[in-house]
Coordinates of C-alpha atoms and ligand atoms in Angstrom, one line a residue:
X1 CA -58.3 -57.9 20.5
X2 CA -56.6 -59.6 17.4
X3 CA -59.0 -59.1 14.2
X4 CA -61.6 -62.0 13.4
X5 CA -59.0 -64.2 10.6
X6 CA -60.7 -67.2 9.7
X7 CA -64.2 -66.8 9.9
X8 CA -64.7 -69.1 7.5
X9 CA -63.0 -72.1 6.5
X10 CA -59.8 -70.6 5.2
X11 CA -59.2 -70.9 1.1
X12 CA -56.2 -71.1 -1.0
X13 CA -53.2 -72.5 -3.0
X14 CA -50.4 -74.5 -0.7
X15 CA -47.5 -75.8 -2.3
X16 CA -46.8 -78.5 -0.9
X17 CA -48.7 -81.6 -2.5
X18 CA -47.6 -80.8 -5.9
X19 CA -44.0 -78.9 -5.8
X20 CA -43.2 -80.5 -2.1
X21 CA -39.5 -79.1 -1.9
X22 CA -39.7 -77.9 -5.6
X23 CA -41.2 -74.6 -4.0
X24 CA -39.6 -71.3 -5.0
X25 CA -40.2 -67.3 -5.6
X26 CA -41.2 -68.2 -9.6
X27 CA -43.3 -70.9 -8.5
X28 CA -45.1 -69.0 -5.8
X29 CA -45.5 -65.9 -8.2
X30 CA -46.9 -67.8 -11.0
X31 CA -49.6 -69.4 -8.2
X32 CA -50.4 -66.3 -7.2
X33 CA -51.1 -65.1 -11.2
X34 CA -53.0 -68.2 -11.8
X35 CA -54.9 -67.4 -9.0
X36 CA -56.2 -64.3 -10.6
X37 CA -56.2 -65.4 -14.4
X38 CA -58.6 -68.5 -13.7
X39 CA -60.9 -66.2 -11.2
X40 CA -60.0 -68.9 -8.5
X41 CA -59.7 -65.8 -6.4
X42 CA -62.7 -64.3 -7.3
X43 CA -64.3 -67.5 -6.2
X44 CA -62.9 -67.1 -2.8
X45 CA -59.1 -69.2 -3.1
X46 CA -57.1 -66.0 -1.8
X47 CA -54.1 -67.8 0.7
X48 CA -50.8 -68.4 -1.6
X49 CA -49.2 -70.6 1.2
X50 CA -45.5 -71.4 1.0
X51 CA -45.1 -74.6 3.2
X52 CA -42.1 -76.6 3.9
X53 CA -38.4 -75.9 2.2
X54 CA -38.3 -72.1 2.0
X55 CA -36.2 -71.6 4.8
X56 CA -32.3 -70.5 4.7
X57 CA -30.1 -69.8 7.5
X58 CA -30.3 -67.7 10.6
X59 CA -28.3 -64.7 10.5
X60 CA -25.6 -63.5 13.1
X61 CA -28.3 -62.3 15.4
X62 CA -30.5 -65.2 15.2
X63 CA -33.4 -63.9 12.5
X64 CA -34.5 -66.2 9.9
X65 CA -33.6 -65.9 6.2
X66 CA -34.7 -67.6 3.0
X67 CA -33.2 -69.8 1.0
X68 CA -31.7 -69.3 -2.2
X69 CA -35.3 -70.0 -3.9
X70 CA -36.9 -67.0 -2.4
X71 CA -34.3 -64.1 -2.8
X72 CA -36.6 -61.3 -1.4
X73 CA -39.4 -62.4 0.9
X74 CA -40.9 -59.0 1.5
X75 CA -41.5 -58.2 -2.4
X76 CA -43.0 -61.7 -2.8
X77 CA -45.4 -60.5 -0.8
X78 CA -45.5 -57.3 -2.2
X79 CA -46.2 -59.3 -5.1
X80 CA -49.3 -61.3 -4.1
X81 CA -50.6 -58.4 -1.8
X82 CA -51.1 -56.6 -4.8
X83 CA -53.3 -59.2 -6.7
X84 CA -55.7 -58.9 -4.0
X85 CA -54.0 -62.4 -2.5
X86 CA -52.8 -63.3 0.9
X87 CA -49.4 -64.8 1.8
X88 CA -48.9 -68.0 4.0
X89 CA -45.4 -69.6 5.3
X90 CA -44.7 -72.5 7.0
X91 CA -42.6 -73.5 10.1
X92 CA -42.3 -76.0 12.9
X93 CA -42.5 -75.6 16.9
X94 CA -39.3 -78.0 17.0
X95 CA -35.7 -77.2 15.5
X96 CA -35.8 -79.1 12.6
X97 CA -39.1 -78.8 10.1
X98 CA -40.1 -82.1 8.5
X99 CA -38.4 -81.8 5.3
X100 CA -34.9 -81.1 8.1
X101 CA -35.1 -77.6 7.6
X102 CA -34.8 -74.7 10.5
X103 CA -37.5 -75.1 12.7
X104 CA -38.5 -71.9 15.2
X105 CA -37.7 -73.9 18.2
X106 CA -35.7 -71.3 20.8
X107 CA -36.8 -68.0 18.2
X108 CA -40.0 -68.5 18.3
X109 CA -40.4 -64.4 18.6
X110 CA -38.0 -63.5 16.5
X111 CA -39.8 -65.5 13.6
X112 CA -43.0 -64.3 14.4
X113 CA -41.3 -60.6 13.7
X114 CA -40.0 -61.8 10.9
X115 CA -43.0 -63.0 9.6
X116 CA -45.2 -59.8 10.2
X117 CA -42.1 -57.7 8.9
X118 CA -42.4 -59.5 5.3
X119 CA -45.8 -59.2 5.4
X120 CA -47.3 -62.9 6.1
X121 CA -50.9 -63.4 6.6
X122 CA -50.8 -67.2 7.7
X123 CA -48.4 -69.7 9.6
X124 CA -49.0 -73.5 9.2
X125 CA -46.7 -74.4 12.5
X126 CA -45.9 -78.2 12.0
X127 CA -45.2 -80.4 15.1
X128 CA -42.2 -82.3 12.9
X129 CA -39.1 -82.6 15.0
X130 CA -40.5 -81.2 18.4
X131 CA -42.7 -84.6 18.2
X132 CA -39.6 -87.0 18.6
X133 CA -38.6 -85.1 21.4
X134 CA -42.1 -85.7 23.1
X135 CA -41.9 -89.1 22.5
X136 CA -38.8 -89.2 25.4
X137 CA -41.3 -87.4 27.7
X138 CA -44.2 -89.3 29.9
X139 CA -47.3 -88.5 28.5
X140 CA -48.4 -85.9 30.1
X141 CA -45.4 -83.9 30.3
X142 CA -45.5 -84.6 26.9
X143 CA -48.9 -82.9 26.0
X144 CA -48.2 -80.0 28.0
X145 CA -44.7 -79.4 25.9
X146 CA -46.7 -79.5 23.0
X147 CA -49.9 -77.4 24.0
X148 CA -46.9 -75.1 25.5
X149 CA -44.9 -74.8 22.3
X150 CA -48.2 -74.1 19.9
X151 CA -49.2 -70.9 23.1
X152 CA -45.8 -69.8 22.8
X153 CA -46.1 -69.3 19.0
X154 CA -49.7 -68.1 19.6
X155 CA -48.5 -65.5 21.9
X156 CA -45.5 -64.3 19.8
X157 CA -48.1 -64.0 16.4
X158 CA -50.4 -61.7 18.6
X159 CA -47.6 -59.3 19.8
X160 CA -47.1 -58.8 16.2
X161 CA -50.6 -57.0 16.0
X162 CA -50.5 -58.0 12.5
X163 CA -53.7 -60.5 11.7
X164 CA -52.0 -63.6 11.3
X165 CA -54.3 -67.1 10.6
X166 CA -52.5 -70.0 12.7
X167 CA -52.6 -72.9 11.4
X168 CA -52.1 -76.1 13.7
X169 CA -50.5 -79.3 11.9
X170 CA -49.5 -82.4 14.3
X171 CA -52.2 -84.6 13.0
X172 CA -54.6 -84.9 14.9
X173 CA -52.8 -86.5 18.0
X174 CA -54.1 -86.1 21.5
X175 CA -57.5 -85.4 20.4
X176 CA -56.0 -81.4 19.1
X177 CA -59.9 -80.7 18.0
X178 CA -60.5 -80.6 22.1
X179 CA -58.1 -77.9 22.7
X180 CA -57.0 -76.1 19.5
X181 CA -59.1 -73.3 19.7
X182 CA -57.4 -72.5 23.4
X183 CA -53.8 -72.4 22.0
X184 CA -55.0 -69.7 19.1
X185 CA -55.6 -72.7 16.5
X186 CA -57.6 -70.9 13.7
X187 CA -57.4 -74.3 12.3
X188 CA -55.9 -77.8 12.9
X189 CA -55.0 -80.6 11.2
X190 CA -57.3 -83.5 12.4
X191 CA -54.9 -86.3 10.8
X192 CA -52.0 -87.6 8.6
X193 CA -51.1 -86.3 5.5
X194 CA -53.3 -86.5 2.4
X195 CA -52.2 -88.5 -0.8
X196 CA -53.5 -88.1 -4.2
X197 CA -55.8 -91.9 -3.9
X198 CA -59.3 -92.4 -3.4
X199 CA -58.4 -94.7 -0.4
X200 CA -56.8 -92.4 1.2
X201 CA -58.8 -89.3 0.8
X202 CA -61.7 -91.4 1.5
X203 CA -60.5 -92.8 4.7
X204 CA -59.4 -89.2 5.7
X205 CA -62.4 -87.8 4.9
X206 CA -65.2 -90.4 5.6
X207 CA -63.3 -90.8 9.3
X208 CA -63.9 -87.6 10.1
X209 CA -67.3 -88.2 11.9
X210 CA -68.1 -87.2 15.0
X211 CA -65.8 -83.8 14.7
X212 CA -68.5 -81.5 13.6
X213 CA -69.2 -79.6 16.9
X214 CA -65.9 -78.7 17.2
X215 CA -65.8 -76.3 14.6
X216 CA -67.0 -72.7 14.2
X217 CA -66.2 -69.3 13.1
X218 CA -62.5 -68.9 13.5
X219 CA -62.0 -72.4 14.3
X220 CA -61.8 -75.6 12.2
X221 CA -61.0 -78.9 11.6
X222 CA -58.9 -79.7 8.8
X223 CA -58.6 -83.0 6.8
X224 CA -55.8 -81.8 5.1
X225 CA -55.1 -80.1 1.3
X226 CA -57.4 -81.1 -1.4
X227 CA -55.4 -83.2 -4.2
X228 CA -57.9 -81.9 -6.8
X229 CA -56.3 -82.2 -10.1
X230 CA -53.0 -83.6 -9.1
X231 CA -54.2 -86.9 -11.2
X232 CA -54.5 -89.8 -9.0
X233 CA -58.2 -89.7 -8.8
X234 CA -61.5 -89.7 -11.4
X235 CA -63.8 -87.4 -11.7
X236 CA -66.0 -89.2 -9.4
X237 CA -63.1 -89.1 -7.2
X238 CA -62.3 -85.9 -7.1
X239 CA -66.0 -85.0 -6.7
X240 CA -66.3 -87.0 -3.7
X241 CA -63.5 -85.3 -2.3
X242 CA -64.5 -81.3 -3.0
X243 CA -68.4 -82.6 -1.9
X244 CA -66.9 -83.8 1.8
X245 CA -64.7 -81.6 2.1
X246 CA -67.5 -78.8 2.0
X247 CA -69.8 -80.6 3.7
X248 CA -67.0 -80.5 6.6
X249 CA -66.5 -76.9 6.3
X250 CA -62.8 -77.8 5.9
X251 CA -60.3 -75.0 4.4
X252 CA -60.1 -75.7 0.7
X253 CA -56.6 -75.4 0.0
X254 CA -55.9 -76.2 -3.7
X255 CA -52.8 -78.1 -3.8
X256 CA -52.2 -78.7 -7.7
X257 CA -50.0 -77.1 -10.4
X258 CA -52.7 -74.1 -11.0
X259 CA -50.3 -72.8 -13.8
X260 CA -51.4 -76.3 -15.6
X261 CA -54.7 -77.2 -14.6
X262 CA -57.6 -78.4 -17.4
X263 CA -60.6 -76.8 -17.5
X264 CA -62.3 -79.8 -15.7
X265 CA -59.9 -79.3 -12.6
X266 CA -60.8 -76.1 -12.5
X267 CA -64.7 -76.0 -12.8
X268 CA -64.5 -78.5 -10.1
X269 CA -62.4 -76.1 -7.4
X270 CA -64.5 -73.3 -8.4
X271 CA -68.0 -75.1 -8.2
X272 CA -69.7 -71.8 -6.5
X273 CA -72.5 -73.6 -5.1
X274 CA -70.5 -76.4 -3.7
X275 CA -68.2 -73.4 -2.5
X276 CA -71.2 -71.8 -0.7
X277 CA -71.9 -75.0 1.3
X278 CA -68.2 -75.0 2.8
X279 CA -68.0 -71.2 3.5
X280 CA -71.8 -70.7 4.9
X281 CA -71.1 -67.9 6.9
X282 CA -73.3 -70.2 9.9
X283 CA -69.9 -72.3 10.0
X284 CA -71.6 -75.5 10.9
X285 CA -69.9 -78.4 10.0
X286 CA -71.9 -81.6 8.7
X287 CA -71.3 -84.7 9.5
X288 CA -72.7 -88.3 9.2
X289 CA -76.4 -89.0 9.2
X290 CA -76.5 -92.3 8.4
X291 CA -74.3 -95.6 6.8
X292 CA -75.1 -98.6 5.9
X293 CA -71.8 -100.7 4.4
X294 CA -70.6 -98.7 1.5
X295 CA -73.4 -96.5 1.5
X296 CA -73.3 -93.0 3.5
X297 CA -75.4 -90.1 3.6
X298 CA -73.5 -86.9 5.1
X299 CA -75.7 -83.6 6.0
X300 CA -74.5 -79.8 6.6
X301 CA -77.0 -77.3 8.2
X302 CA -76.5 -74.4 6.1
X303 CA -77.6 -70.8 7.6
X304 CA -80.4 -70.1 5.5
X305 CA -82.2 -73.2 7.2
X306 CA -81.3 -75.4 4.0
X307 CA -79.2 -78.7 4.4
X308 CA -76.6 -79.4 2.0
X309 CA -77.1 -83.6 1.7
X310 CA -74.4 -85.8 0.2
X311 CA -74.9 -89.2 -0.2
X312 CA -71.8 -91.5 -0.8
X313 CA -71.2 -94.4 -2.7
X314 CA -67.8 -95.7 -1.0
X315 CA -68.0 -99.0 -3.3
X316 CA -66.1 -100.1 -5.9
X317 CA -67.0 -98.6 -9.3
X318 CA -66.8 -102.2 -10.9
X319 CA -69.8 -102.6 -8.3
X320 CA -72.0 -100.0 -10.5
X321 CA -74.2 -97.1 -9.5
X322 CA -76.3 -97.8 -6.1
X323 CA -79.8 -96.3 -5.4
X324 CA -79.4 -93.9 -2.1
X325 CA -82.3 -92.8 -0.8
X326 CA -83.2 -90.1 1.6
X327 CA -86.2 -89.5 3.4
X328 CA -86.6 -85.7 4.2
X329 CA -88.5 -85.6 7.0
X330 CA -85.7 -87.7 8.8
X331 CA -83.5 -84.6 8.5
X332 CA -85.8 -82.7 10.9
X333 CA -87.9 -81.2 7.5
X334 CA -91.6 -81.0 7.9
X335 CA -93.7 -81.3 4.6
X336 CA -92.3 -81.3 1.0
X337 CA -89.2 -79.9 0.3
X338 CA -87.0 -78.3 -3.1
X339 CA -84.3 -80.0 -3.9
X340 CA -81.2 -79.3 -6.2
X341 CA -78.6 -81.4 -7.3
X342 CA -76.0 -79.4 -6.9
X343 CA -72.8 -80.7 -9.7
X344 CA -75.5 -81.0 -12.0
X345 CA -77.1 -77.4 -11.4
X346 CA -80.6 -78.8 -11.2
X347 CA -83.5 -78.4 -9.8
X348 CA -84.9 -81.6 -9.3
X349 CA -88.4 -80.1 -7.7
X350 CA -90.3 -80.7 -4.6
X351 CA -90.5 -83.7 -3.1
X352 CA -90.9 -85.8 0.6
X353 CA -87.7 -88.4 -0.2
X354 CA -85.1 -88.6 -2.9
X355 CA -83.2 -91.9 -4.5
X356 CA -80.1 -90.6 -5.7
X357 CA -78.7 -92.9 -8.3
X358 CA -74.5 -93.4 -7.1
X359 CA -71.9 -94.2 -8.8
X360 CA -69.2 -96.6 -7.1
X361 CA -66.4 -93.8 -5.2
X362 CA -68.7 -91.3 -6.5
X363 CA -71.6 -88.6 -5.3
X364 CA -74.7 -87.4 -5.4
X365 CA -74.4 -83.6 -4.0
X366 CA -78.1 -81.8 -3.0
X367 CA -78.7 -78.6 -1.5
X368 CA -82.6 -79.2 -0.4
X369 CA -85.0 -76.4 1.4
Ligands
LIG401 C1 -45.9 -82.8 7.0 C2 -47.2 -82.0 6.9 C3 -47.4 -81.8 5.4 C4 -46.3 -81.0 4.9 C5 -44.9 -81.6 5.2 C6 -43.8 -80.7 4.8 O1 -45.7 -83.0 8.4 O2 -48.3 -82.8 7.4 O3 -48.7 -81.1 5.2 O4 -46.3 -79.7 5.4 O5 -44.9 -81.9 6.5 O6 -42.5 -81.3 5.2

C-alpha cells in the first residue's frame, strides 16, 4: 500500500500565478527560503510546486531534462528537502503542456522515474494538449482516454514506491469530483483557472456548492491557487477568498511573490485559526447553508463538533455593510452556543443567533460551539 499523502487539504507555494513562465532554480530557492523565514512553513505551507515551463528536452533515450532555468533538478530538491519543504513539478497527460512545453504523453513511466529519482513529492498532471485530441473522439471514447491517461500516470507514480501527491488539473470537466479518487486523484481541479479579481474568485469559489461530499481524507476538490497578495483584490477580498477557501477544505496553495509579500499578505495566509478550519483533520468540507441574493451563509463541520460559519456579503461595496444573521439552532445546535469571530480573534460570547454586520465582497468568519 502507497503511504497516506494528502490527508489533509495539501498546502504550499506554486509558481504559477505570479512568475507563470518566469519560473526558474533562483526563483524556486528563494520560495522555498521565504517559506521558512516568514514561518509560512511552520504554519503548515510545506509544497514548493514548480508548475508549467520547467521542462527541457528529452534525451537520446527518451528521459526528461530541464531547461536551462533549472540546471540541477535533484540538488533543487536537495535544497528544499532540507528546509523541511516538499517539492512539486508539473506535467501534462498529452504531448504538449499548456504553455507548449513537453508533455509525458508516450513516457508516461519514464517521467514518473524521473520524478522519484530527483526526489519530487507532488505531480500536478494537466489535461492541456491531450484535451484537443479528445475533442476528435465521441464522447465516450473520449472520457475513457482521459480517465485512461490520468490511471496510466497513477500506476507509473505507484511503481515508483516513492509517496508522490497527484494532482488532477482538467477543470473540472466530466464531473472529475465523481471519479477522481478512482484514478489516484489526491486532488482535482474542480474548474478553470483562477485570476487575481473578486469576480472571478467569487464565482469560483461561491459555485462550488453542492461538491462537499466528495471530499475526504486523501481526496479533494480544488478551486484552484489562492491569488492572496498578488494585488488585484482588497482586503475584504482577499478575506473572502482565504475564508471559502477553508471552509471548502481546498489545498491552500499560495501563489504570490513570497520573497515580497507585506506583512498584511502574510498575516492573512498564515491566519492559524482560519488555517485550522481548512486542515481539520475530520476533512469535511462545508458548503452552502443558505442564500438569499447577495447574501450567503457557508457552514464547515469541524471534528471537534464545532462549525466553522461564514457568512458572505457578495454585494457591491458601494452597497455598504449588510446585517447577516444566523440562527444557531438551524445548524443542528441545541441551546446556546460560544461564538468567535475568527479574523478578529474574538470571543463574541454565548448566544442562540448572531447578526454579523458585512461588508459589500467582504466576511464575517465564526468558529461557534
Ligand atoms: C493551466 C492550469 C494552470 C497552469 C497553466 C500552466 O491549464 O489550469 O493552473 O498550470 O495551465 O500552463
Amino acid at each position: 500500500m502507497a503511504q497516506q499523502v494528502a490527508a489533509t487539504p495539501p498546502m504550499g507555494w506554486n509558481s504559477w500565478n505570479h512568475f507563470a513562465e518566469k519560473v526558474s532554480d533562483p526563483v524556486v530557492r528563494a520560495a522555498a527560503d521565504a517559506l521558512v523565514s516568514s514561518g509560512m512553513r511552520d504554519a503548515g505551507y510545506v509544497y514548493v510546486n514548480i508548475d508549467d515551463a520547467w521542462q527541457g528536452k528529452r534525451d537520446e533515450k527518451g528521459f526528461m531534462q530541464p531547461n536551462e532555468k533549472f540546471p540541477d533538478m535533484k540538488a533543487l530538491a536537495g535544497y528544499v528537502h532540507a528546509k523541511g519543504l516538499k517539492l512539486g513539478i508539473y506535467s501534462s497527460p498529452g504531448p504538449k503542456t499548456c504553455a507548449g512545453f513537453e508533455g509525458s504523453y508516450g513516457h508516461e513511466e519514464q517521467d514518473a522515474q524521473t520524478y522519484a529519482a530527483w526526489g519530487i513529492d507532488y505531480l500536478k498532471y494537466d489535461l492541456c494538449s491531450l484535451g484537443e485530441a479528445l475533442l476528435k473522439q465521441p464522447p465516450e471514447v473520449a472520457f475513457q482516454t482521459m480517465v485512461s491517461a490520468y490511471m496510466k500516470m497513477f500506476a507509473a507514480l505507484q511503481k515508483t514506491g516513492r509517496p508522490i501527491v497527484f494532482s488532477l488539473c482538467q477543470y473540472g470537466v466530466a464531473a472529475v469530483w465523481r471519479w477522481g479518487p478512482d484514478v489516484g486523484g489526491n486532488l482535482w481541479r474542480t474548474t478553470g483557472d483562477i485570476n487575481d479579481t473578486y469576480d472571478h474568485m467569487a464565482e469560483i469559489g461561491f459555485g462550488q456548492a453542492g461538491l462537499a461530499k466528495y471530499a475526504k481524507p486523501g481526496h479533494w476538490n480544488d478551486p484552484d491557487m489562492l491569488e492572496v497578495g498578488n494585488g488585484g483584490m482588497k482586503p475584504d477580498e482577499y478575506r473572502t477568498h482565504m475564508s471559502l477557501w477553508a471552509i471548502l477544505a481546498a489545498p491552500l496553495l499560495a501563489g504570490n511573490d513570497l520573497s515580497k509579500m507585506t506583512p498584511e499578505t502574510l498575516a492573512m495566509l498564515t491566519n492559524r485559526e482560519v488555517i485550522a478550519i481548512d486542515q481539520d483533520a475530520a476533512g469535511m468540507q462545508g458548503d452552502r447553508f443558505w442564500a438569499e441574493g447577495p447574501y450567503e451563509i457557508w457552514v464547515k463541520p469541524l471534528g471537534d463538533g464545532s462549525k466553522a460559519v461564514g457568512l458572505f456579503n457578495r454585494a457591491d461595496p458601494w452597497s455598504g455593510d449588510a446585517p447577516i444573521k444566523v440562527k444557531f439552532k438551524d445548524l443542528g445546535f441545541t441551546g446556546p452556543v460560544k461564538v468567535r469571530d475568527v479574523w478578529n480573534a474574538k470571543d463574541l460570547g454565548t448566544m442562540e443567533e448572531y447578526t454579523g454586520v458585512v461588508p459589500g465582497h467582504g466576511v464575517v468568519l465564526l468558529r461557534v460551539k
